[in-house]
Tab-separated table of C-alpha atoms in Angstrom:
chain	number	residue	atom	x	y	z
E	1044	MET	CA	17.053	-28.276	-18.342
E	1045	ASP	CA	17.058	-31.487	-16.349
E	1046	HIS	CA	13.904	-33.622	-16.791
E	1047	ASN	CA	13.655	-33.799	-12.789
E	1048	HIS	CA	13.633	-29.599	-12.725
E	1049	PHE	CA	9.906	-29.672	-11.922
E	1050	PHE	CA	10.101	-33.048	-9.817
E	1051	PRO	CA	13.057	-33.796	-8.126
E	1052	PRO	CA	14.601	-37.238	-7.568
E	1053	HIS	CA	13.631	-39.022	-4.479
E	1054	ALA	CA	16.548	-39.281	-1.759
E	1055	GLY	CA	16.536	-42.638	-2.428
E	1056	VAL	CA	15.026	-46.321	-2.325
E	1057	THR	CA	16.723	-49.661	-2.380
E	1058	LEU	CA	15.505	-51.858	-4.909
E	1059	ALA	CA	14.424	-54.675	-2.028
E	1060	ALA	CA	12.462	-51.895	-0.304
E	1061	LEU	CA	10.832	-50.912	-3.515
E	1062	ALA	CA	9.971	-54.442	-4.817
E	1063	ALA	CA	8.113	-55.152	-1.199
E	1064	GLN	CA	6.202	-52.083	-2.005
E	1065	THR	CA	5.341	-52.658	-5.079
E	1066	GLY	CA	4.567	-56.143	-4.578
E	1067	ALA	CA	7.309	-57.236	-7.332
E	1068	GLU	CA	10.015	-59.935	-7.386
E	1069	LEU	CA	13.605	-58.898	-7.461
E	1070	GLN	CA	15.117	-61.509	-9.672
E	1071	ASP	CA	18.555	-61.262	-8.383
E	1072	GLU	CA	18.736	-60.362	-4.379
E	1073	SER	CA	22.247	-59.691	-4.537
E	1074	GLN	CA	20.854	-56.382	-6.259
E	1075	GLY	CA	18.746	-55.321	-3.265
E	1076	GLY	CA	20.938	-52.531	-1.981
E	1077	ARG	CA	20.727	-50.604	-5.239
E	1078	ILE	CA	19.554	-47.436	-5.225
E	1079	VAL	CA	16.462	-46.011	-7.079
E	1080	ARG	CA	15.537	-42.520	-7.313
E	1081	SER	CA	13.290	-41.511	-9.991
E	1082	VAL	CA	11.041	-43.083	-13.232
E	1083	SER	CA	12.067	-42.600	-16.595
E	1084	PRO	CA	11.190	-44.408	-19.911
E	1085	VAL	CA	13.445	-47.017	-21.128
E	1086	SER	CA	14.701	-44.707	-24.344
E	1087	ARG	CA	16.614	-42.651	-21.852
E	1088	ALA	CA	16.746	-44.880	-18.379
E	1089	LYS	CA	20.047	-44.279	-16.416
E	1090	GLU	CA	21.737	-45.205	-13.160
E	1091	GLY	CA	19.170	-44.649	-10.563
E	1092	ASP	CA	15.869	-44.350	-12.644
E	1093	VAL	CA	13.430	-47.497	-12.873
E	1094	CYS	CA	11.180	-48.342	-15.910
E	1095	TYR	CA	8.833	-50.856	-16.986
E	1096	ILE	CA	8.221	-52.498	-20.798
E	1097	LEU	CA	4.906	-53.776	-21.995
E	1098	SER	CA	5.839	-55.253	-25.134
E	1099	ARG	CA	8.400	-56.403	-27.366
E	1100	ARG	CA	8.445	-52.908	-29.193
E	1101	ASN	CA	11.164	-51.905	-26.534
E	1102	LYS	CA	13.652	-54.788	-27.381
E	1103	GLU	CA	15.926	-52.369	-29.087
E	1104	GLU	CA	15.682	-49.754	-26.243
E	1105	LEU	CA	16.943	-52.273	-23.872
E	1106	VAL	CA	20.167	-52.612	-25.525
E	1107	THR	CA	21.538	-49.068	-24.182
E	1108	CYS	CA	19.202	-49.249	-21.230
E	1109	GLN	CA	21.260	-48.095	-17.913
E	1110	ALA	CA	17.897	-48.487	-15.660
E	1111	ALA	CA	18.571	-49.089	-12.097
E	1112	ALA	CA	15.996	-51.711	-12.369
E	1113	ILE	CA	13.111	-52.518	-14.812
E	1114	PHE	CA	9.365	-53.776	-14.127
E	1115	CYS	CA	8.604	-56.608	-16.674
E	1116	GLU	CA	6.313	-59.298	-16.716
E	1117	LYS	CA	7.383	-63.081	-17.319
E	1118	PRO	CA	6.600	-63.509	-20.766
E	1119	LEU	CA	9.149	-60.490	-21.324
E	1120	LEU	CA	11.722	-61.650	-19.056
E	1121	SER	CA	14.203	-63.019	-21.554
E	1122	LEU	CA	14.210	-59.615	-23.265
E	1123	ILE	CA	15.897	-58.354	-20.378
E	1124	PRO	CA	19.817	-58.033	-20.745
E	1125	PRO	CA	21.555	-59.350	-17.784
E	1126	HIS	CA	22.982	-55.773	-16.425
E	1127	ILE	CA	19.567	-54.675	-15.629
E	1128	PRO	CA	18.133	-55.971	-12.413
E	1129	VAL	CA	14.639	-57.152	-12.992
E	1130	LEU	CA	11.466	-56.631	-10.743
E	1131	LEU	CA	9.272	-59.334	-11.995
E	1132	ALA	CA	5.689	-58.023	-11.897
E	1133	LYS	CA	2.035	-59.646	-12.782
E	1134	SER	CA	1.125	-56.088	-13.884
E	1135	ALA	CA	4.193	-54.169	-14.792
E	1136	GLN	CA	2.150	-50.709	-15.573
E	1137	THR	CA	0.331	-51.442	-12.133
E	1138	ALA	CA	3.795	-51.804	-10.143
E	1139	PHE	CA	5.665	-48.662	-12.046
E	1140	ALA	CA	2.574	-46.665	-10.938
E	1141	LEU	CA	3.040	-47.830	-7.509
E	1142	ALA	CA	6.642	-47.122	-7.858
E	1143	GLY	CA	5.910	-43.730	-9.374
E	1144	ALA	CA	3.700	-42.939	-6.346
E	1145	ILE	CA	6.667	-43.321	-3.846
E	1146	LEU	CA	9.258	-41.892	-5.690
E	1147	HIS	CA	7.406	-38.710	-6.905
E	1148	PRO	CA	4.774	-38.093	-4.545
E	1149	THR	CA	4.032	-34.640	-5.158
E	1150	ALA	CA	3.393	-35.336	-8.857
E	1151	LEU	CA	0.044	-37.260	-8.041
E	1152	LYS	CA	-1.699	-33.806	-7.465
E	1153	PRO	CA	-1.992	-30.287	-8.351
E	1154	ILE	CA	1.310	-28.347	-6.517
E	1155	ARG	CA	0.907	-25.611	-4.210
E	1156	MET	CA	1.066	-22.515	-6.185
E	1157	THR	CA	2.406	-20.030	-3.658
E	1158	THR	CA	4.900	-20.143	-0.822
E	1159	GLU	CA	3.438	-17.874	1.628
E	1160	PRO	CA	3.734	-19.500	5.246
E	1161	ALA	CA	-0.017	-18.508	6.528
E	1162	ARG	CA	-2.435	-21.587	6.206
E	1163	ILE	CA	-5.049	-19.319	5.073
E	1164	SER	CA	-3.707	-16.221	2.457
E	1165	PRO	CA	-4.466	-13.084	3.503
E	1166	ALA	CA	-4.990	-12.364	0.078
E	1167	ALA	CA	-7.937	-14.883	-0.068
E	1168	TYR	CA	-11.494	-14.286	0.933
E	1169	VAL	CA	-13.060	-16.236	3.128
E	1170	ASP	CA	-16.528	-15.420	4.221
E	1171	PRO	CA	-17.327	-14.986	7.774
E	1172	THR	CA	-19.565	-17.859	8.003
E	1173	ALA	CA	-17.623	-20.754	6.402
E	1174	LYS	CA	-16.453	-23.416	8.407
E	1175	LEU	CA	-12.898	-24.730	7.529
E	1176	GLU	CA	-11.508	-27.555	9.881
E	1177	ASP	CA	-8.412	-27.104	10.646
E	1178	GLY	CA	-5.292	-28.116	8.241
E	1179	VAL	CA	-7.110	-26.671	5.354
E	1180	GLU	CA	-5.350	-24.402	2.946
E	1181	VAL	CA	-6.860	-21.470	0.975
E	1182	GLU	CA	-4.295	-20.089	-1.357
E	1183	ALA	CA	-4.242	-16.280	-2.575
E	1184	MET	CA	-7.026	-14.953	-4.458
E	1185	ALA	CA	-9.306	-17.817	-3.871
E	1186	VAL	CA	-13.167	-17.281	-2.738
E	1187	ILE	CA	-14.598	-19.462	0.005
E	1188	GLY	CA	-18.179	-18.148	-0.196
E	1189	ALA	CA	-21.298	-18.353	3.096
E	1190	ASP	CA	-21.768	-21.119	4.619
E	1191	VAL	CA	-19.313	-23.296	2.813
E	1192	GLU	CA	-17.822	-26.259	4.993
E	1193	ILE	CA	-14.303	-27.636	3.995
E	1194	GLY	CA	-12.664	-30.626	5.907
E	1195	SER	CA	-9.080	-31.032	7.123
E	1196	GLY	CA	-6.074	-31.357	4.687
E	1197	THR	CA	-8.007	-29.669	1.489
E	1198	ARG	CA	-6.154	-27.155	-0.230
E	1199	ILE	CA	-8.016	-24.452	-2.012
E	1200	GLY	CA	-5.732	-23.583	-5.163
E	1201	PRO	CA	-5.222	-19.949	-6.264
E	1202	GLY	CA	-8.104	-18.304	-7.653
E	1203	ALA	CA	-10.495	-20.711	-7.071
E	1204	VAL	CA	-13.693	-20.138	-6.357
E	1205	ILE	CA	-16.243	-21.897	-3.939
E	1206	GLY	CA	-19.997	-20.851	-3.983
E	1207	PRO	CA	-22.238	-20.292	-1.046
E	1208	GLY	CA	-23.370	-23.880	0.702
E	1209	VAL	CA	-20.627	-26.311	-0.979
E	1210	ARG	CA	-19.687	-28.887	0.656
E	1211	ILE	CA	-16.049	-30.551	0.736
E	1212	GLY	CA	-14.631	-33.014	2.483
E	1213	ARG	CA	-10.866	-33.907	3.794
E	1214	ASP	CA	-7.884	-34.422	2.122
E	1215	CYS	CA	-8.908	-32.812	-1.160
E	1216	VAL	CA	-7.075	-30.408	-3.919
E	1217	ILE	CA	-9.090	-28.058	-5.834
E	1218	ALA	CA	-6.489	-26.459	-8.239
E	1219	GLY	CA	-6.009	-22.920	-9.323
E	1220	GLY	CA	-9.022	-21.193	-11.056
E	1221	ALA	CA	-11.599	-23.882	-10.651
E	1222	THR	CA	-14.661	-23.012	-9.587
E	1223	ILE	CA	-17.240	-24.979	-7.471
E	1224	GLN	CA	-21.158	-24.352	-6.409
E	1225	VAL	CA	-24.199	-26.517	-5.892
E	1226	ALA	CA	-22.119	-29.145	-5.445
E	1227	LEU	CA	-21.316	-31.913	-2.472
E	1228	VAL	CA	-17.926	-33.218	-2.857
E	1229	GLY	CA	-16.703	-36.245	-1.032
E	1230	ASN	CA	-12.930	-37.081	0.389
E	1231	ASN	CA	-9.878	-37.361	-1.406
E	1232	VAL	CA	-11.304	-35.709	-4.437
E	1233	ILE	CA	-9.044	-34.149	-7.273
E	1234	ILE	CA	-10.292	-31.279	-9.150
E	1235	HIS	CA	-7.576	-29.851	-11.672
E	1236	ASN	CA	-7.288	-26.105	-12.602
E	1237	GLY	CA	-9.987	-24.547	-14.758
E	1238	ALA	CA	-12.671	-27.082	-13.880
E	1239	ARG	CA	-16.067	-25.828	-13.664
E	1240	ILE	CA	-18.599	-27.549	-11.309
E	1241	GLY	CA	-22.255	-27.155	-10.721
E	1242	GLN	CA	-22.931	-24.467	-13.159
E	1243	ASP	CA	-26.765	-24.828	-14.668
E	1244	GLY	CA	-27.300	-27.145	-17.453
E	1245	PHE	CA	-28.382	-26.552	-20.622
E	1246	GLY	CA	-32.422	-26.490	-20.682
E	1247	TYR	CA	-34.890	-24.476	-22.798
E	1248	ALA	CA	-38.552	-24.714	-23.479
E	1249	PRO	CA	-40.060	-23.190	-26.710
E	1250	GLY	CA	-41.952	-19.919	-26.372
E	1251	PRO	CA	-43.900	-17.526	-27.837
E	1252	ARG	CA	-40.770	-15.087	-28.902
E	1253	GLY	CA	-37.723	-17.489	-28.495
E	1254	MET	CA	-36.329	-20.015	-25.991
E	1255	LEU	CA	-37.319	-19.862	-22.082
E	1256	LYS	CA	-34.719	-21.164	-19.390
E	1257	ILE	CA	-35.930	-24.030	-17.404
E	1258	VAL	CA	-34.681	-23.667	-14.049
E	1259	GLN	CA	-31.869	-25.808	-12.601
E	1260	ILE	CA	-32.407	-26.593	-9.308
E	1261	GLY	CA	-30.635	-29.898	-8.729
E	1262	ARG	CA	-27.057	-30.429	-7.145
E	1263	VAL	CA	-23.671	-32.079	-8.730
E	1264	ILE	CA	-22.917	-35.284	-6.118
E	1265	ILE	CA	-19.093	-36.226	-6.618
E	1266	GLN	CA	-18.051	-39.390	-4.503
E	1267	ASP	CA	-15.026	-40.013	-2.998
E	1268	HIS	CA	-11.399	-40.583	-4.470
E	1269	VAL	CA	-12.844	-39.091	-8.071
E	1270	GLU	CA	-10.233	-36.777	-10.084
E	1271	ILE	CA	-11.438	-34.412	-12.716
E	1272	GLY	CA	-9.429	-32.771	-15.214
E	1273	ALA	CA	-8.591	-29.509	-16.254
E	1274	ASN	CA	-11.188	-27.355	-17.842
E	1275	THR	CA	-13.717	-30.222	-17.592
E	1276	THR	CA	-17.293	-29.032	-17.096
E	1277	ILE	CA	-20.015	-30.774	-15.028
E	1278	ASP	CA	-23.761	-29.295	-14.742
E	1279	ARG	CA	-26.053	-29.733	-11.938
E	1280	GLY	CA	-29.173	-31.439	-12.140
E	1281	THR	CA	-32.378	-29.952	-13.737
E	1282	MET	CA	-34.358	-31.332	-10.403
E	1283	ASP	CA	-32.613	-34.394	-9.531
E	1284	ASP	CA	-28.864	-34.694	-9.067
E	1285	THR	CA	-26.013	-34.979	-11.453
E	1286	VAL	CA	-23.882	-38.061	-9.725
E	1287	ILE	CA	-20.275	-38.742	-10.389
E	1288	GLY	CA	-19.293	-42.302	-8.704
E	1289	GLU	CA	-16.479	-43.421	-6.248
E	1290	GLY	CA	-13.179	-43.534	-7.801
E	1291	THR	CA	-14.094	-42.763	-11.322
E	1292	LYS	CA	-11.545	-40.586	-13.284
E	1293	ILE	CA	-12.290	-37.831	-15.837
E	1294	ASP	CA	-9.794	-36.256	-18.312
E	1295	ASN	CA	-9.532	-32.860	-19.218
E	1296	LEU	CA	-12.320	-31.329	-21.727
E	1297	VAL	CA	-15.106	-33.496	-20.707
E	1298	GLN	CA	-18.421	-32.113	-20.815
E	1299	ILE	CA	-20.965	-34.097	-18.300
E	1300	GLY	CA	-24.691	-32.846	-18.926
E	1301	HIS	CA	-27.087	-32.308	-16.683
E	1302	ASN	CA	-28.550	-35.252	-14.617
E	1303	VAL	CA	-26.304	-37.673	-15.626
E	1304	ARG	CA	-25.173	-40.572	-13.289
E	1305	ILE	CA	-22.156	-42.192	-13.435
E	1306	GLY	CA	-20.947	-45.077	-11.718
E	1307	ARG	CA	-17.962	-45.873	-9.767
E	1308	HIS	CA	-14.491	-46.667	-11.249
E	1309	CYS	CA	-15.241	-45.355	-14.538
E	1310	GLY	CA	-12.372	-43.944	-17.069
E	1311	ILE	CA	-14.065	-41.029	-18.866
E	1312	VAL	CA	-11.028	-39.365	-21.634
E	1313	SER	CA	-10.618	-36.313	-23.183
E	1314	GLN	CA	-13.111	-34.458	-25.124
E	1315	VAL	CA	-15.806	-36.652	-24.281
E	1316	GLY	CA	-19.536	-35.317	-24.237
E	1317	ILE	CA	-22.360	-37.047	-22.028
E	1318	ALA	CA	-25.676	-35.441	-22.960
E	1319	GLY	CA	-28.216	-34.895	-20.141
E	1320	SER	CA	-29.987	-37.764	-17.902
E	1321	THR	CA	-27.360	-40.355	-19.694
E	1322	VAL	CA	-26.877	-43.227	-16.907
E	1323	ILE	CA	-23.281	-44.963	-17.251
E	1324	GLY	CA	-23.013	-48.250	-15.073
E	1325	ASP	CA	-19.832	-49.037	-12.915
E	1326	GLY	CA	-16.409	-49.459	-14.581
E	1327	VAL	CA	-17.241	-48.444	-17.959
E	1328	MET	CA	-14.330	-46.841	-20.027
E	1329	ILE	CA	-15.220	-44.380	-22.576
E	1330	GLY	CA	-12.417	-43.567	-25.125
E	1331	GLY	CA	-11.466	-39.675	-26.663
E	1332	ALA	CA	-13.968	-37.631	-28.359
E	1333	ALA	CA	-17.244	-40.034	-28.161
E	1334	GLY	CA	-20.189	-38.550	-28.031
E	1335	ILE	CA	-22.874	-39.731	-25.561
E	1336	ASN	CA	-26.764	-39.344	-26.381
E	1337	GLY	CA	-28.818	-38.451	-23.578
E	1338	HIS	CA	-31.699	-40.112	-22.234
E	1339	ILE	CA	-29.719	-43.781	-22.578
E	1340	LYS	CA	-28.214	-46.333	-20.242
E	1341	ILE	CA	-24.579	-47.735	-20.879
E	1342	GLY	CA	-24.151	-50.910	-18.441
E	1343	ASP	CA	-21.721	-51.946	-16.035
E	1344	GLY	CA	-17.927	-52.848	-17.686
E	1345	ALA	CA	-18.756	-51.417	-21.390
E	1346	GLN	CA	-16.118	-50.060	-23.297
E	1347	ILE	CA	-16.784	-47.371	-25.965
E	1348	ALA	CA	-14.037	-46.663	-28.524
E	1349	ALA	CA	-12.784	-43.175	-29.350
E	1350	MET	CA	-14.511	-40.872	-31.437
E	1351	SER	CA	-17.924	-42.888	-31.312
E	1352	GLY	CA	-21.291	-41.695	-31.342
E	1353	VAL	CA	-23.358	-43.678	-29.239
E	1354	LEU	CA	-27.276	-42.972	-29.782
E	1355	ALA	CA	-28.769	-45.911	-27.843
E	1356	GLU	CA	-28.341	-48.138	-25.195
E	1357	VAL	CA	-25.095	-50.549	-24.841
E	1358	PRO	CA	-25.571	-53.475	-22.953
E	1359	PRO	CA	-23.044	-54.552	-19.768
E	1360	GLY	CA	-19.822	-55.658	-20.605
E	1361	GLU	CA	-20.065	-54.846	-24.617
E	1362	LYS	CA	-17.491	-52.923	-26.810
E	1363	TYR	CA	-19.094	-50.337	-29.180
E	1364	GLY	CA	-17.965	-48.428	-31.864
E	1365	GLY	CA	-18.409	-46.287	-34.640
E	1366	VAL	CA	-20.887	-43.999	-35.727
E	1367	PRO	CA	-23.586	-44.469	-35.101
E	1368	ALA	CA	-22.109	-46.902	-32.092
E	1369	ARG	CA	-22.712	-50.599	-32.630
E	1370	PRO	CA	-20.579	-53.847	-31.565
E	1371	LEU	CA	-16.969	-53.214	-32.085
E	1372	LYS	CA	-16.334	-56.536	-33.871
E	1373	ASP	CA	-19.351	-55.680	-36.328
E	1374	TYR	CA	-17.572	-52.011	-36.863
E	1375	LEU	CA	-14.442	-53.314	-37.586
E	1376	ARG	CA	-15.809	-55.680	-40.299
E	1377	GLU	CA	-17.470	-53.081	-41.882
E	1378	VAL	CA	-14.683	-50.922	-42.131
E	1379	ALA	CA	-12.147	-53.822	-43.119
E	1380	ASP	CA	-15.091	-54.805	-46.006
E	1381	THR	CA	-15.386	-51.074	-47.118
E	1382	LEU	CA	-11.258	-50.349	-47.172
E	1383	SER	CA	-11.238	-54.170	-49.110
E	1384	ARG	CA	-13.553	-52.863	-51.713
E	1385	TYR	CA	-11.863	-49.258	-52.053
E	1386	ASP	CA	-8.582	-50.897	-52.463
E	1387	SER	CA	-10.720	-53.346	-55.562
E	1388	ARG	CA	-12.034	-50.636	-56.853
E	1389	ALA	CA	-8.623	-49.040	-57.340
E	1390	LYS	CA	-6.806	-51.793	-58.378
E	1391	GLU	CA	-9.218	-52.217	-61.304
E	1392	LYS	CA	-9.005	-48.432	-62.257
E	1393	GLY	CA	-5.157	-48.738	-62.256
E	1394	THR	CA	-5.503	-51.688	-64.414
E	1395	SER	CA	-8.251	-50.097	-67.010
E	1396	ASN	CA	-5.960	-47.210	-67.405
E	1397	ASP	CA	-3.248	-49.246	-68.327
């Protein structure tokens, strides 16, 4: 099966147009009429493809690369063979991302699953009190509850459930099987398949015969341009709100507890768990499988390494890692010292056995 089976090639964009739209500089202007139709890794790029490099590790692959053009940054310019036109960019990865959006726009959001012409599928349930602006699409088997409001250009995927009173802004995609309740969702939000938004948080008090459930009457607030990955869960607040800030991107299989407040333009990778009432600043990056303790603050611009256990506050702009998490340079020094001691013991043991 062809690599472009699910996302067919573009009808064609000239290199000159692609350079202008991505902010790159085409080094050989005589190649400006060359046509680009798709993106590809360096290793299998062929005529009509555009690719990019970030390091010298791609040097050997470049020899056989047949791409229509390649994005690169100035320090790597000398690596590009003369037969490949160069699109020089300040950030090759950013320019490549822009090119991908131009060449494969349908790959940016979950695709429409059904082909029926009706804007509102007759196989969907839309409560009579729901208010849907013109241009809303609702696919088969979706359920739209009472008093829901959905803005124009938004698509609700098959089997998705939108609970009573939920507000969803314009130009959003709620993918198949997602559930949203007790939530206010902004504009241009993407919620992927199977995500669960607004279920009650994990709150219990000790009672005479076991644990007593604490009511969770807060909401989930999702601001504009947020993306939430497949099977991620975001609990509603206990009495205050759980908030996901503008532009934040959340990967698959992330758990966000009640009353958590996440700032703007954060990146949270798969399998992260964030316990209740933690406050995360703007521009924070959290690596995969990290665990974040509850009732702590992570400052603006902080970075948390993958598989870290964060038990206490992280200052703004700091890089933390390890279990328990501490400044990354300290953690890496400790790891290096430990490995060095193990290596020394192994060599001593080997010498004594001789």
